[in-house]
Coordinates of C-alpha atoms in Angstrom, one line a residue:
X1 CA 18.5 -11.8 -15.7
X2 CA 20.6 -9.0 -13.7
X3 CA 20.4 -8.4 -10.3
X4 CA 17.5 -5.0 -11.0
X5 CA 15.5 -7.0 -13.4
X6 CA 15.1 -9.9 -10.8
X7 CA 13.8 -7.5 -8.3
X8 CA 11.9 -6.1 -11.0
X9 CA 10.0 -8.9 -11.2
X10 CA 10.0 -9.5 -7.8
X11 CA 7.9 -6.2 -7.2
X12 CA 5.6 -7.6 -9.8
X13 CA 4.1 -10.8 -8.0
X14 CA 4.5 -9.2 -4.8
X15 CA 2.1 -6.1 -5.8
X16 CA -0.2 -8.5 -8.3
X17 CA -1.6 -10.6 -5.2
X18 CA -2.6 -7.3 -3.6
X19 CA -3.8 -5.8 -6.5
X20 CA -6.3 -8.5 -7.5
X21 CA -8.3 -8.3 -5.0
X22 CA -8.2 -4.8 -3.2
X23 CA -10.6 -2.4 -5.7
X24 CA -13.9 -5.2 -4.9
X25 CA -12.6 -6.6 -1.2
X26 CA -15.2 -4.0 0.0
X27 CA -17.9 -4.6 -2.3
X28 CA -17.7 -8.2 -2.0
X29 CA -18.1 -8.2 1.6
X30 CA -21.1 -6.2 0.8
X31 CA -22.3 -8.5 -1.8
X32 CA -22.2 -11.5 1.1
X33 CA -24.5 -9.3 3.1
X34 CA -21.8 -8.6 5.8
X35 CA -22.7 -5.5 8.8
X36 CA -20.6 -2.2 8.3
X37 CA -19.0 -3.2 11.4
X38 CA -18.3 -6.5 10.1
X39 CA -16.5 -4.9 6.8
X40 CA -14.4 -2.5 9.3
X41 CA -13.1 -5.6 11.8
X42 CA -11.9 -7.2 8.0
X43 CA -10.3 -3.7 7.3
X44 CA -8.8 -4.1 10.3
X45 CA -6.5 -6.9 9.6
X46 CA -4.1 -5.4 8.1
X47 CA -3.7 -3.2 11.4
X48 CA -3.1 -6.1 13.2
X49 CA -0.4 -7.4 10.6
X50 CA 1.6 -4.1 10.5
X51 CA 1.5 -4.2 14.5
X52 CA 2.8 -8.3 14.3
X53 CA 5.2 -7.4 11.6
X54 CA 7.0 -4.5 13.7
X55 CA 7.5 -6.4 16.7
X56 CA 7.9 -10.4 15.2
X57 CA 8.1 -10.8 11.2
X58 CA 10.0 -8.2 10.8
X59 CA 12.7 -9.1 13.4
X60 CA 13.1 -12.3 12.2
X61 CA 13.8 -10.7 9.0
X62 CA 16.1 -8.0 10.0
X63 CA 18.5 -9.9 13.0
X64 CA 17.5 -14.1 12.4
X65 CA 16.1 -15.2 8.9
X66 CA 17.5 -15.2 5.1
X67 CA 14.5 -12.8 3.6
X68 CA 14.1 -14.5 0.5
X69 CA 13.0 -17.7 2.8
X70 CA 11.2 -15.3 4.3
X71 CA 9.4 -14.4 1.5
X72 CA 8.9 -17.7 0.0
X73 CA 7.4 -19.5 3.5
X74 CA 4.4 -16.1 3.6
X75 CA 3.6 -16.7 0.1
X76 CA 3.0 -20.1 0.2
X77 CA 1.1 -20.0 3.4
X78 CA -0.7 -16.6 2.1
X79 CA -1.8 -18.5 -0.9
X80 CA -3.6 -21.1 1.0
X81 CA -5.3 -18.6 3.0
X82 CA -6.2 -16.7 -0.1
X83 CA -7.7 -20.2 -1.6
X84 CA -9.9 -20.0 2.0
X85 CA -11.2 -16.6 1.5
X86 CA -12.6 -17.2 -2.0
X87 CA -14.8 -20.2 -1.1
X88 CA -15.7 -19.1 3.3
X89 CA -19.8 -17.0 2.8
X90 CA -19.7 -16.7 6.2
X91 CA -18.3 -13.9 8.2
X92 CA -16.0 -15.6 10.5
X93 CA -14.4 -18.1 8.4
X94 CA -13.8 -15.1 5.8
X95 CA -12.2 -13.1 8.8
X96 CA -10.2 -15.6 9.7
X97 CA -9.0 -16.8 6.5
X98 CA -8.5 -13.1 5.5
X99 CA -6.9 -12.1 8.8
X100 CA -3.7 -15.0 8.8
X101 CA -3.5 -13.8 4.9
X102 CA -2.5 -10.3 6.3
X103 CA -0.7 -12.1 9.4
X104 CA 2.2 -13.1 6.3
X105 CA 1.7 -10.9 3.3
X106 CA 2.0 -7.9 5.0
X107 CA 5.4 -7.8 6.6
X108 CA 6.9 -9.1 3.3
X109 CA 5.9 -5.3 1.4
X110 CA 8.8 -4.3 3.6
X111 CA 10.6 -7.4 3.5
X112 CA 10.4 -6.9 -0.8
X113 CA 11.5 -3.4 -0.4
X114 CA 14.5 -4.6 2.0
X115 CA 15.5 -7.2 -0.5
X116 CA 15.9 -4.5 -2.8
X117 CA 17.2 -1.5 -1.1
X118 CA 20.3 -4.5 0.1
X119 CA 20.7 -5.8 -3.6
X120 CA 21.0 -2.4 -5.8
X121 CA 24.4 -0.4 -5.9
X122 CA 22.4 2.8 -5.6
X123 CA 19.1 3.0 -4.4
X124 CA 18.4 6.4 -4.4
X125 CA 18.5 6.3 -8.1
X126 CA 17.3 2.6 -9.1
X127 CA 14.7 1.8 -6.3
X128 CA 12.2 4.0 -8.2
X129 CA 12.6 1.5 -11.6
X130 CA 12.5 -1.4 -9.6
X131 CA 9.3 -0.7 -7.6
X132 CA 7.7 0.4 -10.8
X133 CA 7.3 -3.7 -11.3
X134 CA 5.1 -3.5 -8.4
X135 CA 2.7 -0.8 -10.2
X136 CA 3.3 -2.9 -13.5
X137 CA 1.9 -6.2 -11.9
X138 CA -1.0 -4.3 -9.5
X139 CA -2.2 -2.8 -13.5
X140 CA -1.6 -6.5 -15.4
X141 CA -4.0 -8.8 -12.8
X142 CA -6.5 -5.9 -13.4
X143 CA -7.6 -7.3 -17.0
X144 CA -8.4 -10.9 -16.7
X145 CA -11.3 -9.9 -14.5
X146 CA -12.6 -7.9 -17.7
X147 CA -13.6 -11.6 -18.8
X148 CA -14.3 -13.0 -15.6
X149 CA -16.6 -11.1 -14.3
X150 CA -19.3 -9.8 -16.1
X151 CA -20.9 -5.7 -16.0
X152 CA -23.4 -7.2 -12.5
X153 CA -21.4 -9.9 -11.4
X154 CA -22.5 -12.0 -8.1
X155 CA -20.1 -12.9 -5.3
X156 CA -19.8 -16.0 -6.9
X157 CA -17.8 -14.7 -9.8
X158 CA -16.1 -12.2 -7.8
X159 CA -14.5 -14.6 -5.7
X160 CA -12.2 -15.0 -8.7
X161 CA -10.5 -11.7 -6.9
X162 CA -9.1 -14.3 -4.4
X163 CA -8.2 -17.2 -6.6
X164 CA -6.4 -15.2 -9.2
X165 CA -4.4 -13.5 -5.9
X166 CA -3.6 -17.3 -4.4
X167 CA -2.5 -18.2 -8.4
X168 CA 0.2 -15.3 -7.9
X169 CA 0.8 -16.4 -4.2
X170 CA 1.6 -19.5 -5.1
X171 CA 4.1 -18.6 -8.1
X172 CA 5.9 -16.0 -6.0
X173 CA 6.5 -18.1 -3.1
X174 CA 8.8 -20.5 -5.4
X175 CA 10.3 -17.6 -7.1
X176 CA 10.9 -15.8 -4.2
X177 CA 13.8 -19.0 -3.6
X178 CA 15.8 -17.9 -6.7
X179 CA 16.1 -13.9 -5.2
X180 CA 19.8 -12.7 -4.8
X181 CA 20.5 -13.9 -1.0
X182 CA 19.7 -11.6 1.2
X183 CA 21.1 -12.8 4.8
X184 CA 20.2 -11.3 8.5
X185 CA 22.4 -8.8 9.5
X186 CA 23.6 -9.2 12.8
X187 CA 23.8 -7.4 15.9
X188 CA 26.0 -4.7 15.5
X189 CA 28.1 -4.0 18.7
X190 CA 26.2 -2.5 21.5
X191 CA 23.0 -2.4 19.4
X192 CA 19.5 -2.9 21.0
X193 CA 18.8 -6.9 20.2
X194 CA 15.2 -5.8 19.0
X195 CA 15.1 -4.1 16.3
X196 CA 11.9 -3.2 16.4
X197 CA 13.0 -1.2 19.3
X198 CA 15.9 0.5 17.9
X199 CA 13.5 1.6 15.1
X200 CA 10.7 3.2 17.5
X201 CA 13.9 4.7 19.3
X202 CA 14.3 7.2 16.3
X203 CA 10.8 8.7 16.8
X204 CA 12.4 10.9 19.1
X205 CA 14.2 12.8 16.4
X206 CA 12.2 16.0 15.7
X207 CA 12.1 15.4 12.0
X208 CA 11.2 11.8 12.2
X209 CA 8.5 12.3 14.5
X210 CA 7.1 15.1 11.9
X211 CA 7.0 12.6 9.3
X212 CA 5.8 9.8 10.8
X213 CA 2.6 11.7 11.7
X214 CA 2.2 13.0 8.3
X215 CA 2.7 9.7 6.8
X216 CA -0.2 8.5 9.0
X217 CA -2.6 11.1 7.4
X218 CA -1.7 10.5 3.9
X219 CA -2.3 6.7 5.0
X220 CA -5.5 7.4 6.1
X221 CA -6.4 9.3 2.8
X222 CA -4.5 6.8 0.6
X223 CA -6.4 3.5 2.1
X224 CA -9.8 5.5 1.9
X225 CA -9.6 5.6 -1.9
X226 CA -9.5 1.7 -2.1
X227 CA -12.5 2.0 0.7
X228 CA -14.7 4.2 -1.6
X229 CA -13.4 4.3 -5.2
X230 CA -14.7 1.2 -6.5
X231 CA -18.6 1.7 -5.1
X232 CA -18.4 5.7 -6.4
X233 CA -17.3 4.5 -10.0
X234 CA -19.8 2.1 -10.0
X235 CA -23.0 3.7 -8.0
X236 CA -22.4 7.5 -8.8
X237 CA -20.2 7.8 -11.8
X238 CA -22.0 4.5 -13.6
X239 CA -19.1 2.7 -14.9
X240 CA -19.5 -0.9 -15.6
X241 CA -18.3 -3.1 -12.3
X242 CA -16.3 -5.5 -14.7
X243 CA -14.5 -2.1 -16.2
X244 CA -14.0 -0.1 -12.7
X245 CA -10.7 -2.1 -12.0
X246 CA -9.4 -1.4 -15.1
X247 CA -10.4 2.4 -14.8
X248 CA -9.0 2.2 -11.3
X249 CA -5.6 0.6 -13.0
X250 CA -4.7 3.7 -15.1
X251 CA -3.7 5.1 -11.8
X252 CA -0.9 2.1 -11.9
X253 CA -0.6 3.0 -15.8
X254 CA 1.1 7.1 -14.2
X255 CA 2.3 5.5 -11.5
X256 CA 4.8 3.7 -14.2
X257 CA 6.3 7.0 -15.4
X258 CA 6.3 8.4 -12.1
X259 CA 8.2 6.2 -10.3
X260 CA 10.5 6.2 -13.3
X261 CA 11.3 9.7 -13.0
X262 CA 11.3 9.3 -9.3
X263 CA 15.3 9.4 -8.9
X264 CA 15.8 12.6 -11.1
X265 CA 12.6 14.6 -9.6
X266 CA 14.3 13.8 -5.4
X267 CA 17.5 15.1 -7.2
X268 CA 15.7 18.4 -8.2
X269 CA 13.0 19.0 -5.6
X270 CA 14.4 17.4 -2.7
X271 CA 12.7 15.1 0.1
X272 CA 10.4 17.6 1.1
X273 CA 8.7 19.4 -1.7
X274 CA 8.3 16.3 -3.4
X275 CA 6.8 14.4 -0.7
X276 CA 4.4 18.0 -0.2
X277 CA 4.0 17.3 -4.3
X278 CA 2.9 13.9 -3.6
X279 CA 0.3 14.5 -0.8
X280 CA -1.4 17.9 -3.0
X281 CA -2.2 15.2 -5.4
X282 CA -4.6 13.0 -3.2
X283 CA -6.1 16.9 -2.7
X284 CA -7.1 17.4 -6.2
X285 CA -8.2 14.1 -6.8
X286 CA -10.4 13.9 -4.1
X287 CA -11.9 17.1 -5.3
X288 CA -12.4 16.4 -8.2
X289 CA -14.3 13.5 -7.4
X290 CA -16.6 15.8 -4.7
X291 CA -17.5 18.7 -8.1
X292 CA -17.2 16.9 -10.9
X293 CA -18.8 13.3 -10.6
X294 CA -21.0 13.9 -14.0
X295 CA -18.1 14.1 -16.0
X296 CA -16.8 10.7 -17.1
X297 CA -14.0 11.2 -18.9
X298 CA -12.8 13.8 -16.2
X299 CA -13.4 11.0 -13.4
X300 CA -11.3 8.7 -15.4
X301 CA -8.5 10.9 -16.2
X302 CA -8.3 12.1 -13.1
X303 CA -7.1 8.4 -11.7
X304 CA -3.7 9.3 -13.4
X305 CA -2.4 11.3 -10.1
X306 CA -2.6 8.4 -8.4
X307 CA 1.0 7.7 -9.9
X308 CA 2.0 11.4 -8.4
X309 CA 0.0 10.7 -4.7
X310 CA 2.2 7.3 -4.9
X311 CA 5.2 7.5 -6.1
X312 CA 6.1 11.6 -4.5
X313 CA 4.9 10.1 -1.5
X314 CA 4.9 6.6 -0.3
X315 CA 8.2 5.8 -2.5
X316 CA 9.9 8.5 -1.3
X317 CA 9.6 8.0 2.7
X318 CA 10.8 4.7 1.7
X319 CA 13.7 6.0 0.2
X320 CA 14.0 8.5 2.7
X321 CA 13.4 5.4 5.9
X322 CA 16.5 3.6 3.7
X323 CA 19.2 6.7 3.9
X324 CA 18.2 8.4 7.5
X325 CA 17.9 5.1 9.2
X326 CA 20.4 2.6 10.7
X327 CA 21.7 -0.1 8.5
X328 CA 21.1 -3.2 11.0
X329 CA 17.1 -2.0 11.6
X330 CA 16.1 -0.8 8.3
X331 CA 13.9 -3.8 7.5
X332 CA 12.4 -3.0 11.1
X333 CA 12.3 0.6 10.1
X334 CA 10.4 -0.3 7.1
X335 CA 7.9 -1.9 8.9
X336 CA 7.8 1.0 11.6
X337 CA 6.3 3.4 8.6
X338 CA 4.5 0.4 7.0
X339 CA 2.6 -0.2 10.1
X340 CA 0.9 3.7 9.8
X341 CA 0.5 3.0 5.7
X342 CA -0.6 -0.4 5.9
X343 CA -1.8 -1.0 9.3
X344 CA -3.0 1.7 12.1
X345 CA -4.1 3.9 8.1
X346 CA -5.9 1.2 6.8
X347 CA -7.5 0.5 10.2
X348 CA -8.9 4.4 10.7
X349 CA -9.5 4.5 6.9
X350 CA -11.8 1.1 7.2
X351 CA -13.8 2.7 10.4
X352 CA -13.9 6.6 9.2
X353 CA -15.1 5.7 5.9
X354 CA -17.9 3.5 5.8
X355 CA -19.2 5.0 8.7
X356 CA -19.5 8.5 6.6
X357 CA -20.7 7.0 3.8
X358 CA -23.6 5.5 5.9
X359 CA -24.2 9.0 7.7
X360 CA -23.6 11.2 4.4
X361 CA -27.0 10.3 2.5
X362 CA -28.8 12.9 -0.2
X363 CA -32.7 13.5 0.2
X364 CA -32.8 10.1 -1.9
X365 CA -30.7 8.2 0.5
X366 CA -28.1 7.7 -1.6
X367 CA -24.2 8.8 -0.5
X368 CA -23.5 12.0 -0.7
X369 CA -19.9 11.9 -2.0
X370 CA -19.3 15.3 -2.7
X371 CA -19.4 16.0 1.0
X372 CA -17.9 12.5 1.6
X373 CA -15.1 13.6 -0.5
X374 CA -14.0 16.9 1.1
X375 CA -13.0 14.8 4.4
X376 CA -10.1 13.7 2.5
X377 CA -9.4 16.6 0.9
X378 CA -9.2 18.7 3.9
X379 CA -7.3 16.2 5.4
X380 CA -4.8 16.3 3.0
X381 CA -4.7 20.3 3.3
X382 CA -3.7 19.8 7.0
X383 CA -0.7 17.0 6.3
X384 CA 0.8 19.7 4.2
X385 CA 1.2 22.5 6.1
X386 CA 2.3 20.4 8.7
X387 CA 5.0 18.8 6.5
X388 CA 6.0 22.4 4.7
X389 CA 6.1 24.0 8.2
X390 CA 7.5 21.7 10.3
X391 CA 9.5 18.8 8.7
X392 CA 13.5 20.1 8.1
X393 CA 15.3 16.8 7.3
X394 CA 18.8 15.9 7.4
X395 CA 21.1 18.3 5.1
X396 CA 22.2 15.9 3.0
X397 CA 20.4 15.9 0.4
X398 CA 18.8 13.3 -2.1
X399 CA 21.9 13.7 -4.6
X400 CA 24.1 13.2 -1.5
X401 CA 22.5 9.6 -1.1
X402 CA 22.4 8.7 -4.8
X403 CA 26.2 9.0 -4.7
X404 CA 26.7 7.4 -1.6

């Protein structure tokens, strides 16, 4: 295979173990009867992961370790851990088990995006295509759990979420030894020996700083749909819990021509007013969820901007991170902006959201998602206008970097 479809495939795995079990983690910590509380310290992990990643993984990946090791060592050790989630009832053991899974799968999303970004001639243009495996493997592991579990499944059939993620684990982790080489890069002269530390260093710049609080807003929106989407399909909309992945997965289906086109729409639009396009579409699909939950076929149509809230988002800061930032802490820089989309979002998105859905009740004492779902819609209101009004980027432009 070339060097692209490699990395292709790469992106594949790498999103597949996520993407088998993220749309039911939270109902199937409700299934085994855990507190709201309980549900928000497993939310948290990932927090914690993004936090270890900046200031240990991902050094070790940037200044002292080859990254396809790297990536081979956390997916072997992430598979066992996944094995331990699918069989631990209780709360602790699942916490723990779940908790050292995010200790090592987390820093390798940046890790993957490093190996990429250091293997492609131009990344401005062919990143886009490559990560596009990633969205091709999170919508693939979505089907076999059509036939494993059934329309009222029990937790144990849906523990297949972590045993089908530890299958992938497992198959990554000895792919992840035939990936291009990718070697540390050493300290360049005079450079901080942290890297970690040379990334934060670069939240001084005005336009940095802009984005990196923006980013965390969209995070917190972005990691709230995976919080609620699965239980308001399900409960509210009343589609079949063996079908809600799969409705959830034609998100991943746009997501494929969106990240496709990803290269030629920076070209024309730019860094900002894509990443503005990006963050408007989280806004209309949160409100459509709040006035039109009756309409099925409007619900499930509406899950194809989650290719446009992606891709003219998240892809893009990533592109961005990879031409404003230094070339001996990018993988550090990665994991700067993956700790707000990964971590310190997913944490406030675990905490803020159940604990509306548990105050937002109808006369009935069911949720009240339309009112549930104009948090993040007003919330992604406010990370615009701060991103239109305040976030002027470097002059060169997106072209500038595709030719670079």
């Amino acid at each position: 295979m070339t060097a692209q479809a490699r990395l292709f495939l790469m992106m594949v795995l790498q999103l597949a173990v996520w993407g088998a079990w993220a749309p039911k983690l939270f109902p199937y910590m409700g299934m085994l009867g855990f507190a709201p509380w309980q549900q928000s310290l497993v939310g948290s992990s990932w927090g914690v992961a993004a936090l270890a990643g900046i200031f240990f993984s991902n050094q070790f990946a940037d200044r002292n370790f080859a990254a396809e090791r790297f990536m081979a060592v956390s997916h072997l050790l992430g598979g066992l851990a996944l094995v331990g989630c699918a069989f631990a009832t209780g709360f602790w053991p699942f916490f723990a088990c779940y908790l050292a899974f995010s200790l090592v799968y987390v820093p390798t999303l940046s890790v993957s995006n490093s190996i990429a970004f250091a293997n492609l001639p131009n990344a401005a243009r062919d990143f886009g295509a490559v990560r596009m495996g990633g969205t091709v493997g999170w919508m693939l592991v979505s089907w076999p759990f059509v036939f494993l579990l059934g329309a009222h499944s029990g937790p144990e059939q849906v523990r297949w979420i972590f045993l089908v993620a530890a299958i992938v684990s497992f198959v990554l982790a000895a792919y992840s030894l035939t990936l291009p080489h990718t070697p540390p890069k050493r300290d360049a002269a005079g450079a901080d020996p942290l890297a970690w530390r040379e990334a934060l260093k670069l939240l001084r710049v005005p336009f940095v700083a802009v984005l990196f609080l923006v980013t965390f807003i969209d995070s917190v929106i972005h990691n709230g749909y995976f919080v609620m989407a699965d239980a308001f399909l399900t409960d509210r909309v009343g589609i079949a819990g063996n079908l809600s992945m799969v409705v959830l997965s034609l998100g991943q289906l746009a997501e494929i021509v969106t990240m496709f086109v990803l290269g030629g729409v920076l070209i024309r639009l730019g860094w900002k007013v894509t990443m503005i396009v990006g963050i408007l579409g989280h806004a209309a699909r949160f409100a459509v969820f709040a006035f039109f939950a009756d309409s099925i076929p409007t619900i499930v149509a509406v899950q194809l901007l989650h290719g446009v809230c992606y891709a003219f988002f998240f892809a893009t800061v990533y592109i961005f991170v990879d031409a404003a930032f230094p070339k001996d802490v990018r993988s550090s820089a990665q994991g700067l902006f993956n700790l707000l989309i990964l971590g310190v979002g997913n944490v406030v998105a675990s905490f803020l959201f159940p604990s509306l859905m548990g105050r937002l009740r109808t006369g009935d004492g069911a949720v009240d998602y339309q009112s549930l779902f104009l948090v993040p819609t007003g919330m992604a209101l406010v990370a615009v206008l701060l991103l239109a009004l305040f976030f002027r980027p470097p002059t060169r432009a997106p072209e500038a970097v595709a030719a670079a």
